[in-house]
PDB file of C-alpha atoms in Angstrom:
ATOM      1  CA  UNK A   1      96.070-134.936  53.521  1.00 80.00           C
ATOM      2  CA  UNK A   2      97.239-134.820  49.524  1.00 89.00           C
ATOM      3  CA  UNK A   3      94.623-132.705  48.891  1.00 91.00           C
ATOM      4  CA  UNK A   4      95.432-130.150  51.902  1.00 92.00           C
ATOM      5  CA  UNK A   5      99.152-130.162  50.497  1.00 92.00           C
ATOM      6  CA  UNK A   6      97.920-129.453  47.398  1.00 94.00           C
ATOM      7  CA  UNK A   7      95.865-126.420  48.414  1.00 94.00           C
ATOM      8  CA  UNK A   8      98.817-125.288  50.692  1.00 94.00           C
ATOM      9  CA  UNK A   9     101.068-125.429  47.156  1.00 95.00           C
ATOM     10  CA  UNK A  10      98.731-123.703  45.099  1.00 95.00           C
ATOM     11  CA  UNK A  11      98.011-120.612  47.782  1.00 96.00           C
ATOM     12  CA  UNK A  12     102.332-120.406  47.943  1.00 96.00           C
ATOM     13  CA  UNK A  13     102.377-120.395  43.979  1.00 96.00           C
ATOM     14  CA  UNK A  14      99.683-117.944  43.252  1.00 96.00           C
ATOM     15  CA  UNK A  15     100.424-115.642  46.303  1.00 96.00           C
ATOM     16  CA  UNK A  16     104.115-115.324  44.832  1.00 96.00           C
ATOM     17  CA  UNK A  17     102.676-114.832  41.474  1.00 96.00           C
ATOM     18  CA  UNK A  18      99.741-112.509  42.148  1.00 96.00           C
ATOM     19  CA  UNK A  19     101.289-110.745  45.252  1.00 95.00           C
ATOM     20  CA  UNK A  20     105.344-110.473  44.807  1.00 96.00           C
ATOM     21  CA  UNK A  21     105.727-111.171  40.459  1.00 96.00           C
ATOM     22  CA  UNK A  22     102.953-109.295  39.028  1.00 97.00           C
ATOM     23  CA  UNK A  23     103.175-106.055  41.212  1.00 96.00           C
ATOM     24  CA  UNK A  24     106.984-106.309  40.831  1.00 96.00           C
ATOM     25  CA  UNK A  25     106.948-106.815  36.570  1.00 96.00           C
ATOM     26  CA  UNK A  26     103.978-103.976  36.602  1.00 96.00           C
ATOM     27  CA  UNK A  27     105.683-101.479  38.854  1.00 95.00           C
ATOM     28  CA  UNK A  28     108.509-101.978  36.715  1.00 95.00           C
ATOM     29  CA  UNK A  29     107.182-101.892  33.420  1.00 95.00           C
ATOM     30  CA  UNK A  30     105.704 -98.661  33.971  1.00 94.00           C
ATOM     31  CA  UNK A  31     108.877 -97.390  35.265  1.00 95.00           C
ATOM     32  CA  UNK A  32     110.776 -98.055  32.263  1.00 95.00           C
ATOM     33  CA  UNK A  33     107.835 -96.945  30.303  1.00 95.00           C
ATOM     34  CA  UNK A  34     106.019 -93.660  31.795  1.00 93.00           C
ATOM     35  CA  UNK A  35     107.893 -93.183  34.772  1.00 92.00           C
ATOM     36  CA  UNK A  36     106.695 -89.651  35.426  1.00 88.00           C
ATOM     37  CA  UNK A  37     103.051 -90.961  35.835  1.00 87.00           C
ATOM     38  CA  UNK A  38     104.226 -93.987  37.721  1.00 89.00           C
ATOM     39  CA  UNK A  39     105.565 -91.472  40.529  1.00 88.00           C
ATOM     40  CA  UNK A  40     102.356 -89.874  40.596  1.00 85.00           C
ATOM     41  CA  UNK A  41     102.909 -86.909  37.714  1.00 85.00           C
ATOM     42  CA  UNK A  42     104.372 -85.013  40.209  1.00 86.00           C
ATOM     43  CA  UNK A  43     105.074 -81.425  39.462  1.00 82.00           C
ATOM     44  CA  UNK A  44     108.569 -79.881  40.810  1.00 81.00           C
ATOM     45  CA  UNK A  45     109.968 -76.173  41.426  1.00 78.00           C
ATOM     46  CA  UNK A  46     113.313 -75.153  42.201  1.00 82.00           C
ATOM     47  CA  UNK A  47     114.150 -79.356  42.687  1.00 85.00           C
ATOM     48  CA  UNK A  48     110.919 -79.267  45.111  1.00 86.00           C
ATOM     49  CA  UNK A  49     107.491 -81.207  44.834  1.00 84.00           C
ATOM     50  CA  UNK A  50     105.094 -79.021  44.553  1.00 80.00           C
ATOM     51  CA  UNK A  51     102.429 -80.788  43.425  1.00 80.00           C
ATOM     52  CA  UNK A  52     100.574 -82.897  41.290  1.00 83.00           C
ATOM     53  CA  UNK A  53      99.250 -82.428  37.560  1.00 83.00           C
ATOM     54  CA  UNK A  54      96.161 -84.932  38.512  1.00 84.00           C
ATOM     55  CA  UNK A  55      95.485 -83.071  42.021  1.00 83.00           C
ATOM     56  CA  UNK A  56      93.524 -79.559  42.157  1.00 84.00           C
ATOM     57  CA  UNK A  57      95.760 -77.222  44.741  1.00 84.00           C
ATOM     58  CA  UNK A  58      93.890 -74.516  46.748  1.00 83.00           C
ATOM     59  CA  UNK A  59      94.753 -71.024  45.318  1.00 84.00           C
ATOM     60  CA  UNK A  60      94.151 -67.559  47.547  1.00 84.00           C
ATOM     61  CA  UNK A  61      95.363 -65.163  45.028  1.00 86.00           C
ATOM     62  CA  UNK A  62      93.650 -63.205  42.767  1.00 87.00           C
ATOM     63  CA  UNK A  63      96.029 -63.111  40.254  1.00 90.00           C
ATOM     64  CA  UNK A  64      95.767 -66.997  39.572  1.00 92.00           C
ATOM     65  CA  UNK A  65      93.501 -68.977  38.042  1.00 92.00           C
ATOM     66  CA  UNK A  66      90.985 -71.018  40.623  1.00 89.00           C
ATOM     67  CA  UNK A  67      90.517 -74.565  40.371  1.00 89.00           C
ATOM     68  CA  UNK A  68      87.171 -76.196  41.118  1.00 87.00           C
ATOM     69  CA  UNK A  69      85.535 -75.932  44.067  1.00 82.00           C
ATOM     70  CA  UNK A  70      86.551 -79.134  46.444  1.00 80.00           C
ATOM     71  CA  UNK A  71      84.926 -81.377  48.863  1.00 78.00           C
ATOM     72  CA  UNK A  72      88.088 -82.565  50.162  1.00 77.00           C
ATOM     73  CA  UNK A  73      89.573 -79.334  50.859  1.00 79.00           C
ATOM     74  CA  UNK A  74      91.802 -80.113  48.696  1.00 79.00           C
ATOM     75  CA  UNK A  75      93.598 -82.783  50.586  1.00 78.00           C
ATOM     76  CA  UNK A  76      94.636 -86.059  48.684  1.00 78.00           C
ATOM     77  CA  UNK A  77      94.076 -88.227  51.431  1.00 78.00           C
ATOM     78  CA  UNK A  78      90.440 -87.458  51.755  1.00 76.00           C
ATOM     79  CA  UNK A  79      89.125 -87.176  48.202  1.00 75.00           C
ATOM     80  CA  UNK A  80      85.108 -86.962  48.676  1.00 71.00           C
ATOM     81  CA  UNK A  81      82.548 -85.752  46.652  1.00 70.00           C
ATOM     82  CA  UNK A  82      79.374 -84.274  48.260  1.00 71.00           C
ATOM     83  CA  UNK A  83      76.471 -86.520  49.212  1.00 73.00           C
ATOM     84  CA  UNK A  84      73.672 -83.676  49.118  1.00 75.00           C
ATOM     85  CA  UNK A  85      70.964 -83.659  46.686  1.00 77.00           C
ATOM     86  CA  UNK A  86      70.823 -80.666  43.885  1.00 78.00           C
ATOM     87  CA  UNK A  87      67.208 -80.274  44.964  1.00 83.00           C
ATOM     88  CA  UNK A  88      67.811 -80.120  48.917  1.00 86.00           C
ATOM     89  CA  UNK A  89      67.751 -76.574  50.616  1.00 90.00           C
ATOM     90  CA  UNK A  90      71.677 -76.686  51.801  1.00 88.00           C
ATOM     91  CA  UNK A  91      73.079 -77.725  48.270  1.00 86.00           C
ATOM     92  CA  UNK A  92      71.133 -74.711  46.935  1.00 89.00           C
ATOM     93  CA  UNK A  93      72.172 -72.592  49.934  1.00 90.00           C
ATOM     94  CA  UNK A  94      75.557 -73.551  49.160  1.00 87.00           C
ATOM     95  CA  UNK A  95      75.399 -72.746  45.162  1.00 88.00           C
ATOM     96  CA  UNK A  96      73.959 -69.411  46.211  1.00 91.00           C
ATOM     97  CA  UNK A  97      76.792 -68.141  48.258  1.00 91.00           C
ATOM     98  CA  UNK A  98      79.378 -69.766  45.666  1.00 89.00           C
ATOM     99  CA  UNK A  99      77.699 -67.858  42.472  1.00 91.00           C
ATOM    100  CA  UNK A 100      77.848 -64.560  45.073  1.00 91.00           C
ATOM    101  CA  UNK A 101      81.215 -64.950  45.616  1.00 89.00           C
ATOM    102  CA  UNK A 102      82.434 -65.620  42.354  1.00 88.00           C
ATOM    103  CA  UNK A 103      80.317 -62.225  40.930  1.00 90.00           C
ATOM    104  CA  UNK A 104      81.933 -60.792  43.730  1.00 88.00           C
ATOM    105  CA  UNK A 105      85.648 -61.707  42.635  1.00 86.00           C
ATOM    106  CA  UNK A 106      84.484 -61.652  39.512  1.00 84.00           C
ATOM    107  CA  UNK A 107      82.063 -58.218  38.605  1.00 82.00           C
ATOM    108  CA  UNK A 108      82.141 -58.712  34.653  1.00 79.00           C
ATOM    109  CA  UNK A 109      80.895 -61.893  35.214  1.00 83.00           C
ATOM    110  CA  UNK A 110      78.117 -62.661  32.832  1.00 83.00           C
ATOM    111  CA  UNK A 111      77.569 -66.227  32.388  1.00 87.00           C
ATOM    112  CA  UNK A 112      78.609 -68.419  35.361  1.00 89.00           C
ATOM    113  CA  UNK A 113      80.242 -72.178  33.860  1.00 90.00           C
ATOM    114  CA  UNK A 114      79.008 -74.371  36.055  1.00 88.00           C
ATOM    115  CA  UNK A 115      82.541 -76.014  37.134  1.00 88.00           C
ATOM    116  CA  UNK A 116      83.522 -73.223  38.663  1.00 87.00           C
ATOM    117  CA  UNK A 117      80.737 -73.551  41.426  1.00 87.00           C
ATOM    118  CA  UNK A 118      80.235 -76.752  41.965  1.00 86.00           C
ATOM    119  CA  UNK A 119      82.852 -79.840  42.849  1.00 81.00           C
ATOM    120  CA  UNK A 120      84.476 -82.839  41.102  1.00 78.00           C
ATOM    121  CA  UNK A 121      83.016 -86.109  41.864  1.00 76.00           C
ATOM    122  CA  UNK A 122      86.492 -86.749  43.365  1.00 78.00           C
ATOM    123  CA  UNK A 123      86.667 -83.473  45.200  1.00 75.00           C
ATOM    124  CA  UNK A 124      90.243 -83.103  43.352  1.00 82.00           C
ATOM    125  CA  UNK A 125      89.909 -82.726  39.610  1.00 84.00           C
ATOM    126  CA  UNK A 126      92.453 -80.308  38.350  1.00 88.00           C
ATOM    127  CA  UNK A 127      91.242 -79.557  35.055  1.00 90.00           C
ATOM    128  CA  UNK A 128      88.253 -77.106  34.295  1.00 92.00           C
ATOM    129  CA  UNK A 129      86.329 -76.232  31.300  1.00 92.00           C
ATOM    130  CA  UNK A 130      87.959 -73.597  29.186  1.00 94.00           C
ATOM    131  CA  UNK A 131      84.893 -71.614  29.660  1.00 94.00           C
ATOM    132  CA  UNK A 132      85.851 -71.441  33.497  1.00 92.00           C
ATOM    133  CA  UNK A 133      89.529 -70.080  32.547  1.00 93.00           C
ATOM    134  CA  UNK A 134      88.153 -67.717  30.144  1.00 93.00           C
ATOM    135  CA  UNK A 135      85.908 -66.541  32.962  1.00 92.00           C
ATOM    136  CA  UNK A 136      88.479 -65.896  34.993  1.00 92.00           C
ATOM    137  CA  UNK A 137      90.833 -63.649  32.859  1.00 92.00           C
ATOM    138  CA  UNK A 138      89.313 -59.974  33.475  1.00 92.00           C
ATOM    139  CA  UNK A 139      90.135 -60.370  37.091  1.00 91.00           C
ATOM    140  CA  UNK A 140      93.521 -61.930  36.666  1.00 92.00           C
ATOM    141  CA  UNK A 141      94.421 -59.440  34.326  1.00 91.00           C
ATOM    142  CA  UNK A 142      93.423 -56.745  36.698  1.00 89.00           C
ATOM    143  CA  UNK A 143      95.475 -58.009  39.357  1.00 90.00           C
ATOM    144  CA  UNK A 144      98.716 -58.997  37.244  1.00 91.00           C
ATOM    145  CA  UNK A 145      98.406 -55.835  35.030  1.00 88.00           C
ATOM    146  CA  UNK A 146      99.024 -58.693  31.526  1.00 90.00           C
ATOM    147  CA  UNK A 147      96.537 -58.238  29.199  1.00 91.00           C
ATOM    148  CA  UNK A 148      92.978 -60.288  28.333  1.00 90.00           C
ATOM    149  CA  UNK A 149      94.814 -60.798  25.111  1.00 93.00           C
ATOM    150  CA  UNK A 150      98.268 -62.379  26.972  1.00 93.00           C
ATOM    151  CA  UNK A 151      96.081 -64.203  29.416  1.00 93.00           C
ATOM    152  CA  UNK A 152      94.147 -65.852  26.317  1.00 94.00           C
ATOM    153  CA  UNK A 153      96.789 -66.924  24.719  1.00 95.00           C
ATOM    154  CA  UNK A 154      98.068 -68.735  28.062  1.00 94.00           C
ATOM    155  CA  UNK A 155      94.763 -70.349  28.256  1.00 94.00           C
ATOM    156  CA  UNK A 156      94.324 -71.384  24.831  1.00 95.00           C
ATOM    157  CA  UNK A 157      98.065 -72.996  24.884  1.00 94.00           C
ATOM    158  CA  UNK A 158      97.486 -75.178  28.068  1.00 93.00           C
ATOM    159  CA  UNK A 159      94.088 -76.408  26.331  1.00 94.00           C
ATOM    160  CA  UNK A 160      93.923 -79.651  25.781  1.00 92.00           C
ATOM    161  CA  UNK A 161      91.655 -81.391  23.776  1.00 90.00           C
ATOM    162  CA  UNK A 162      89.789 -84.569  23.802  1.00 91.00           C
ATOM    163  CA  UNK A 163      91.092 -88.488  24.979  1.00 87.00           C
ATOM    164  CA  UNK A 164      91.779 -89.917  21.495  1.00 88.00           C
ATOM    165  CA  UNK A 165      89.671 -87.299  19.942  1.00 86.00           C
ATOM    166  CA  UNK A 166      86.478 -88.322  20.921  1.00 91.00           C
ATOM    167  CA  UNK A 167      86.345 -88.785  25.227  1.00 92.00           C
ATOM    168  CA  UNK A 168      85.644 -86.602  27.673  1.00 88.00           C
ATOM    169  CA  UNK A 169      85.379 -82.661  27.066  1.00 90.00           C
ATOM    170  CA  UNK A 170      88.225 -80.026  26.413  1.00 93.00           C
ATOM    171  CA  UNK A 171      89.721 -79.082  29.630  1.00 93.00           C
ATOM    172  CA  UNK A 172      92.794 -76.553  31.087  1.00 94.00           C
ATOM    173  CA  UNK A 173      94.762 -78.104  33.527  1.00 92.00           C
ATOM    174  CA  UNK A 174      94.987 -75.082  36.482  1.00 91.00           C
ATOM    175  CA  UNK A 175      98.085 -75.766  38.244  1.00 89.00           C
ATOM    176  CA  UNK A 176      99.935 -76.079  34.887  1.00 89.00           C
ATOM    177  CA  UNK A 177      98.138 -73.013  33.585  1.00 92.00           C
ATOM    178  CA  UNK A 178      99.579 -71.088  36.956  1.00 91.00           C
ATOM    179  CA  UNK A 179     103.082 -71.976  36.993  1.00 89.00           C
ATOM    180  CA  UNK A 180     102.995 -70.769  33.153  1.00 90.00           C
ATOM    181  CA  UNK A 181     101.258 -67.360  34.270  1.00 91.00           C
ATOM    182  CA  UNK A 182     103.711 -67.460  37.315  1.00 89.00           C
ATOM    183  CA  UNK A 183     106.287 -67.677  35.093  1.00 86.00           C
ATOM    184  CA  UNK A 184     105.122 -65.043  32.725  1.00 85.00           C
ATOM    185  CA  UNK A 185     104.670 -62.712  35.833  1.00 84.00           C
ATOM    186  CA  UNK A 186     108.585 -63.003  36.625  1.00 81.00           C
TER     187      UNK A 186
END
């Protein structure tokens, strides 16, 4: 029976440690510390959420920069990537149609980056090469009437280099780079 009281002590203790202190001294750290990442680096307009700076957000217009391709339809809830093999028959059936599309949206289009055809492993990544935002300029510039030149610059100041200088790959973040060019637009 000692022991069993024992056991019964040590699962209160921990539980309160591991389950109500640590969460609570965490949670709070980071709020004191980066709170804007701790609520999910949310992105606001006009005092309304709009967004997130680590979520890619479907865009329709031609005027805007497009993010990658998603598997989740761009929901946060359902972040997936795709399960099909590069080799099978659909996955190339589906690359076809996307690299139509984009030379369609796209006529000057010589070189195709690959992250603007094919998904995140998330299905939600909202950063693309800036290859891919270069890519895109000619037809946002036709549509907003700003020139390559403007549209450049934009690109080139949301760029952002690598982790610590030496992770990952340079990288625009879209949604960031839009509000700027929806800003420049008004």
């Amino acid at each position: 029976m000692n022991m069993f009281l024992t056991a019964v002590r040590l699962s209160v203790v921990l539980m309160l440690i591991c389950g109500l202190i640590y969460p609570l001294v965490t949670t709070g750290v980071a709020q004191l510390l980066f709170p804007a990442q701790a609520n999910g680096s949310l992105i606001t307009q006009d005092e309304k959420i709009i967004g997130s700076s680590l979520l890619a957000q479907e865009i329709q217009s031609p005027g805007l920069f497009q993010p990658r391709a998603s598997n989740a339809d761009y929901d946060p809830t359902a972040s997936a990537g795709s399960n099909r093999a590069v080799a099978s028959e659909e996955y190339i059936g589906e690359m076809k149609a996307k690299i139509a599309q984009l030379r369609q949206e796209n006529p000057g289009l010589k070189q195709i980056p690959a992250d603007l055809v094919t998904g995140s492993g998330s299905g939600l990544d909202p950063d693309l090469s800036p290859e891919a935002a270069e890519a895109q300029i000619p037809r946002i510039s036709e549509a907003t009437e700003l020139s390559e030149q403007q549209l450049v610059q934009l690109v080139n100041e949301h760029m952002q280099g690598r982790q610590m200088g030496i992770f990952g790959e340079p990288r625009v973040n879209v949604t960031a780079l839009n509000m700027a060019l929806t800003a420049e637009l008004n």
